[in-house]
Short mmCIF file of C-alpha atoms in Angstrom, two decimals:
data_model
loop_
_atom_site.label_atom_id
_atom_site.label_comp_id
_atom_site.label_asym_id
_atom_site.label_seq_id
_atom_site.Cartn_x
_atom_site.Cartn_y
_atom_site.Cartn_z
CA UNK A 9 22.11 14.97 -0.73
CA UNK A 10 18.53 15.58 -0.52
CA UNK A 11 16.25 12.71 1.09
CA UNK A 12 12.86 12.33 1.75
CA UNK A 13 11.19 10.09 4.22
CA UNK A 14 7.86 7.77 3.46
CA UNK A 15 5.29 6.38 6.00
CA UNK A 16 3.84 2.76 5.16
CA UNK A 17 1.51 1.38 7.41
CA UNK A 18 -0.36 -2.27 7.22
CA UNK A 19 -1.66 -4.58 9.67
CA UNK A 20 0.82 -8.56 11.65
CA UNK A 21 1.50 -8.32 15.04
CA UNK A 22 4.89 -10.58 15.55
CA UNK A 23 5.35 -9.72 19.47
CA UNK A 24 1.99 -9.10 21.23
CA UNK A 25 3.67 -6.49 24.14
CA UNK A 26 2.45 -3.80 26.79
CA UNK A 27 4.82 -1.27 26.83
CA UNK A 28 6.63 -1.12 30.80
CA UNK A 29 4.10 -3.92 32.24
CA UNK A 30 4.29 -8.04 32.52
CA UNK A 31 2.73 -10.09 29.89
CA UNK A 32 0.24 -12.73 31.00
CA UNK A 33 -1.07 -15.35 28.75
CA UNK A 34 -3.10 -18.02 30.39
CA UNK A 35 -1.86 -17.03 33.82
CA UNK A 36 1.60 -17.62 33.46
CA UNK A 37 3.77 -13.94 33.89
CA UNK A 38 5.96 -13.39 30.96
CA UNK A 39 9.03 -11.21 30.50
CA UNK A 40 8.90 -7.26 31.10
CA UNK A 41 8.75 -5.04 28.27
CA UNK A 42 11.92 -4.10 29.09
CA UNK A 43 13.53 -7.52 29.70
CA UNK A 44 12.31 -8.08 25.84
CA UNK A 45 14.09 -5.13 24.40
CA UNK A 46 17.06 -5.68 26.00
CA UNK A 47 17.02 -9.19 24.61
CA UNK A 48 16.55 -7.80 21.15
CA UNK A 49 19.85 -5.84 21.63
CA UNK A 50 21.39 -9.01 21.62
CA UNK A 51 20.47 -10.17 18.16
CA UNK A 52 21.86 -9.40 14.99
CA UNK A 53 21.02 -6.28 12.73
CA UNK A 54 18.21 -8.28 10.99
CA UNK A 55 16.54 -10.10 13.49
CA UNK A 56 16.06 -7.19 15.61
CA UNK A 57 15.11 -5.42 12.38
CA UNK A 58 12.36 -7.97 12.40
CA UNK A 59 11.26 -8.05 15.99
CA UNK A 60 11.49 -4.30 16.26
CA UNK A 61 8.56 -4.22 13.10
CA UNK A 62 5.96 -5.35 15.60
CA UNK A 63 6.99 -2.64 18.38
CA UNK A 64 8.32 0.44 16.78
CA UNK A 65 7.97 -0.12 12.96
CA UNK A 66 11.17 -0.11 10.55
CA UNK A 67 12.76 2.95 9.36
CA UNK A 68 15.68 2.29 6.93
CA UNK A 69 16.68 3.85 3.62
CA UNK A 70 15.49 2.19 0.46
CA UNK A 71 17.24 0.71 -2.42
CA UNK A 72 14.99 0.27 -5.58
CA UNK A 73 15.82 -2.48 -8.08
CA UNK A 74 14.45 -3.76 -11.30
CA UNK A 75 15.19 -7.57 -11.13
CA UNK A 76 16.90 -10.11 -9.56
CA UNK A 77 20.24 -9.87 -11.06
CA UNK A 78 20.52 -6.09 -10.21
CA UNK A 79 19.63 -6.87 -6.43
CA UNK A 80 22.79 -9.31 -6.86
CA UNK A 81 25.18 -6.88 -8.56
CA UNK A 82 24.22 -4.49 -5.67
CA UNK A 83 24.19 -6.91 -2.68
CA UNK A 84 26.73 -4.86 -0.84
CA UNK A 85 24.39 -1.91 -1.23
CA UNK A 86 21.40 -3.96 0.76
CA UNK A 87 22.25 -4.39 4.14
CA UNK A 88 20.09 -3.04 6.94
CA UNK A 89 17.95 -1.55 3.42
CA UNK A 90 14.54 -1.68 2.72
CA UNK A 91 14.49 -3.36 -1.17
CA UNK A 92 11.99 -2.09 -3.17
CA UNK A 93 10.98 -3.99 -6.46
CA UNK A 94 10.45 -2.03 -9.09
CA UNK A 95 10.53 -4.92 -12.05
CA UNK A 96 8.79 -4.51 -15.35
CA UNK A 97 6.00 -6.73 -15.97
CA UNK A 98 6.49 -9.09 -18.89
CA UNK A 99 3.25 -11.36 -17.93
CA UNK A 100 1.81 -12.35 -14.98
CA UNK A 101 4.00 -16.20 -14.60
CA UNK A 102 7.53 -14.62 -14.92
CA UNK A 103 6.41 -11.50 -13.02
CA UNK A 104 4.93 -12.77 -9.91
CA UNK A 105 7.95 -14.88 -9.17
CA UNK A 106 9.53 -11.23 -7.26
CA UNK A 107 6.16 -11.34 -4.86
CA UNK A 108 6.62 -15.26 -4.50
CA UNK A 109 10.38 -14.87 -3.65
CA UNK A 110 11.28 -11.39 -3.44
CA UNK A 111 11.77 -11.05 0.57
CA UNK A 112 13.80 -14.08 -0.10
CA UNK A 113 15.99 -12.93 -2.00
CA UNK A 114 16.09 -9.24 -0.37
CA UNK A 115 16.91 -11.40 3.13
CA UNK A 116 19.65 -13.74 1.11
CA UNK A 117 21.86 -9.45 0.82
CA UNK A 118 21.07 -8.23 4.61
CA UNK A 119 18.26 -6.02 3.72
CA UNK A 120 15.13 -5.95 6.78
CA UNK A 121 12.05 -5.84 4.22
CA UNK A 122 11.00 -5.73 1.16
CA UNK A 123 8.09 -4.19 -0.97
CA UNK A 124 7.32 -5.23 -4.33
CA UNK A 125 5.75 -3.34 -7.45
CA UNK A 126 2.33 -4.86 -7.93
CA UNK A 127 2.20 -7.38 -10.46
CA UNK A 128 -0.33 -6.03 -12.66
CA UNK A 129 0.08 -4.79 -16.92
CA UNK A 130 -2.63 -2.20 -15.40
CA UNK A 131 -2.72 -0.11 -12.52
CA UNK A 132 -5.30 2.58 -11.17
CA UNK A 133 -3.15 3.58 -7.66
CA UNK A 134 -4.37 -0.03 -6.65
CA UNK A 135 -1.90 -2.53 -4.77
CA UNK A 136 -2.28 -6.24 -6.02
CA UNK A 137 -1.77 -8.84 -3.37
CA UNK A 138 -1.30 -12.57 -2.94
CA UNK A 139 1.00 -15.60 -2.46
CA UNK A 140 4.53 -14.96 -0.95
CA UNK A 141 6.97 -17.75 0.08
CA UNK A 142 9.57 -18.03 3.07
CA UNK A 143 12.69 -20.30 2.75
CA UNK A 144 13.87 -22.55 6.01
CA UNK A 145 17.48 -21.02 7.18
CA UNK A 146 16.45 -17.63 5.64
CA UNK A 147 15.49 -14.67 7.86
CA UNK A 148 11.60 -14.53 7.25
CA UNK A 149 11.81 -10.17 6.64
CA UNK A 150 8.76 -7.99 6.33
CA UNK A 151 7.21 -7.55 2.85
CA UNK A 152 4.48 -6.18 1.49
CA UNK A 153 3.32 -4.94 -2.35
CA UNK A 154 3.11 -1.47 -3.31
CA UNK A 155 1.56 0.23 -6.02
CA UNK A 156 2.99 0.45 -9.60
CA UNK A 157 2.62 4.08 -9.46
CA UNK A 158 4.49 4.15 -5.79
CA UNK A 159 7.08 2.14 -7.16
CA UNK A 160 7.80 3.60 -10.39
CA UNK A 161 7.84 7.48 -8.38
CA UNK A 162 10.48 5.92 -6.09
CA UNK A 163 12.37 4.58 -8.81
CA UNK A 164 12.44 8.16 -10.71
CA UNK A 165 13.55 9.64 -7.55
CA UNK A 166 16.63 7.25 -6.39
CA UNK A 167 17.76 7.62 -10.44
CA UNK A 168 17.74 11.56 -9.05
CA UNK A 169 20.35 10.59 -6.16
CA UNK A 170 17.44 11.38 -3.77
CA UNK A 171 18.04 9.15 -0.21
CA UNK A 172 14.25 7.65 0.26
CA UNK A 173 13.87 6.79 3.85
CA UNK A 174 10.72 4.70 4.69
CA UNK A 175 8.86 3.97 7.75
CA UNK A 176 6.91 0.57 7.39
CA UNK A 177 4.51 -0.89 10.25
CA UNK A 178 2.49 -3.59 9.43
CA UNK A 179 0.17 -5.87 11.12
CA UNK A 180 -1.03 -8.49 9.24
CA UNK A 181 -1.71 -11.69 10.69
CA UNK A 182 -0.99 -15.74 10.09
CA UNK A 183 -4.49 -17.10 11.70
CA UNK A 184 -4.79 -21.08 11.72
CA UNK A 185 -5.99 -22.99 8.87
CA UNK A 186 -9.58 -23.71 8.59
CA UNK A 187 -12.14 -24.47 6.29
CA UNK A 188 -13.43 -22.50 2.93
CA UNK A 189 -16.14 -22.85 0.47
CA UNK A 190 -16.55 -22.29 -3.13
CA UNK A 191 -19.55 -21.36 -4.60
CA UNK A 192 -20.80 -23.71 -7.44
CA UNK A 193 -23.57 -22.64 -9.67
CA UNK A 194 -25.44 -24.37 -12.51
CA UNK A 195 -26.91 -21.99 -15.12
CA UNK A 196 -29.13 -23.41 -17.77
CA UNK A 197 -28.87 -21.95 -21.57
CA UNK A 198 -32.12 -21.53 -23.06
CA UNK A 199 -30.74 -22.56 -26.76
CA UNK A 200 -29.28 -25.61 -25.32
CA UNK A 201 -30.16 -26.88 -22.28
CA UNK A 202 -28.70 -30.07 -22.17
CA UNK A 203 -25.24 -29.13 -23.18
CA UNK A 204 -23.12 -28.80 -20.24
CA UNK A 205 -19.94 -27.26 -20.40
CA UNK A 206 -16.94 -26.60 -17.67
CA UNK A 207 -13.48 -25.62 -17.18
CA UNK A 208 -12.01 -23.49 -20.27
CA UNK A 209 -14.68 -24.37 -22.42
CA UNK A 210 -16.99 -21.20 -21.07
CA UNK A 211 -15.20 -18.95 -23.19
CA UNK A 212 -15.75 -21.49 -26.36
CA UNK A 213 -19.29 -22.02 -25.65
CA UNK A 214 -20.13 -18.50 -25.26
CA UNK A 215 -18.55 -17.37 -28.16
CA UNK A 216 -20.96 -20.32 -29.91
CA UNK A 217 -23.96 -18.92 -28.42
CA UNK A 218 -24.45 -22.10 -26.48
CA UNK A 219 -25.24 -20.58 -23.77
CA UNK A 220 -27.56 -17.82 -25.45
#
């Protein structure tokens, strides 16, 4: 069987560790390196898929997927996998529901991440990102979106009977909530100055030149 193995690498640090020295945070020692990793050893295939993401990356073979239903028929085929979405996009409300819920899903069959064909009808090598969702009593798995290209070239090549391996490291980051700003503007038309206009009714009044 022929196979071919794929690097991914992002940015969210889930353990912050020094590899063979103590951990200090605020003064207080922490747990050895090696202390940590034996305590991963412990935990099930998942959650030390998860933990191990922040220290050595994942490696696992990948099983590609158009939709929901065919991650379902193939549950059995998902554990200790790396589910990639490769779902058609019928428009963007029905589409975006495999970013929103996808790792949830992919977590629900045993597999340690997911990545997920950019929703987009248009794609120039260019990942899409944006909202995911986690679900309480559900392992919270890697996951990440991929180009349409990337997943429609993995998709040819699994319909092949080519193993895809994939090595993903990421390192994104949850930083606390704070404050943001929009930007609000006020631009005066010179056919019609004292018309004021907001929401969807740009498009209209543009297309009536009352904004001209």
């Amino acid at each position: 069987m022929k196979f071919l193995i794929f690097a991914f690498f992002g940015g969210a640090h889930l353990l912050s560790l020094c590899s063979g020295k103590a951990i200090y945070k605020n003064g207080i020692s922490k747990r050895t390196f090696q202390e940590i990793k034996e305590e991963i050893a412990s935990y099930g295939d998942v959650a030390k898929a998860i933990i191990n993401l922040a220290i050595y990356g994942i490696t696992a073979e990948v099983l590609v997927v158009t939709s929901f239903d065919e991650l379902q028929r193939r549950a059995s085929e998902a554990r200790g996998k790396i589910v990639v979405y490769n779902q058609p996009y019928i428009n963007y409300s029905r589409t975006v529901q495999y970013r929103t819920q996808g790792a949830v899903e992919a977590a629900k069959v045993g597999a340690v991440a997911s990545l997920i064909r950019s929703v987009a009808s248009l794609s120039i090598y260019s990942p899409h990102t944006g909202i995911q969702e986690y679900q309480d009593g559900v392992p919270k798995i890697p996951t990440a979106c991929i180009t349409v290209e990337d997943a429609e070239m993995m998709s040819r090549m699994a319909s092949r009977g080519i193993k895809i391996v994939i090595q993903l490291k990421m390192g994104a980051k949850t930083y606390p909530d704070t404050d943001s700003f929009n930007t609000v503007a006020e631009i005066t038309g010179s056919k019609y100055p004292e018309q004021v206009s907001e929401g969807e009714g740009w498009s209209s009044a543009l297309k009536s030149g009352g904004f001209s």
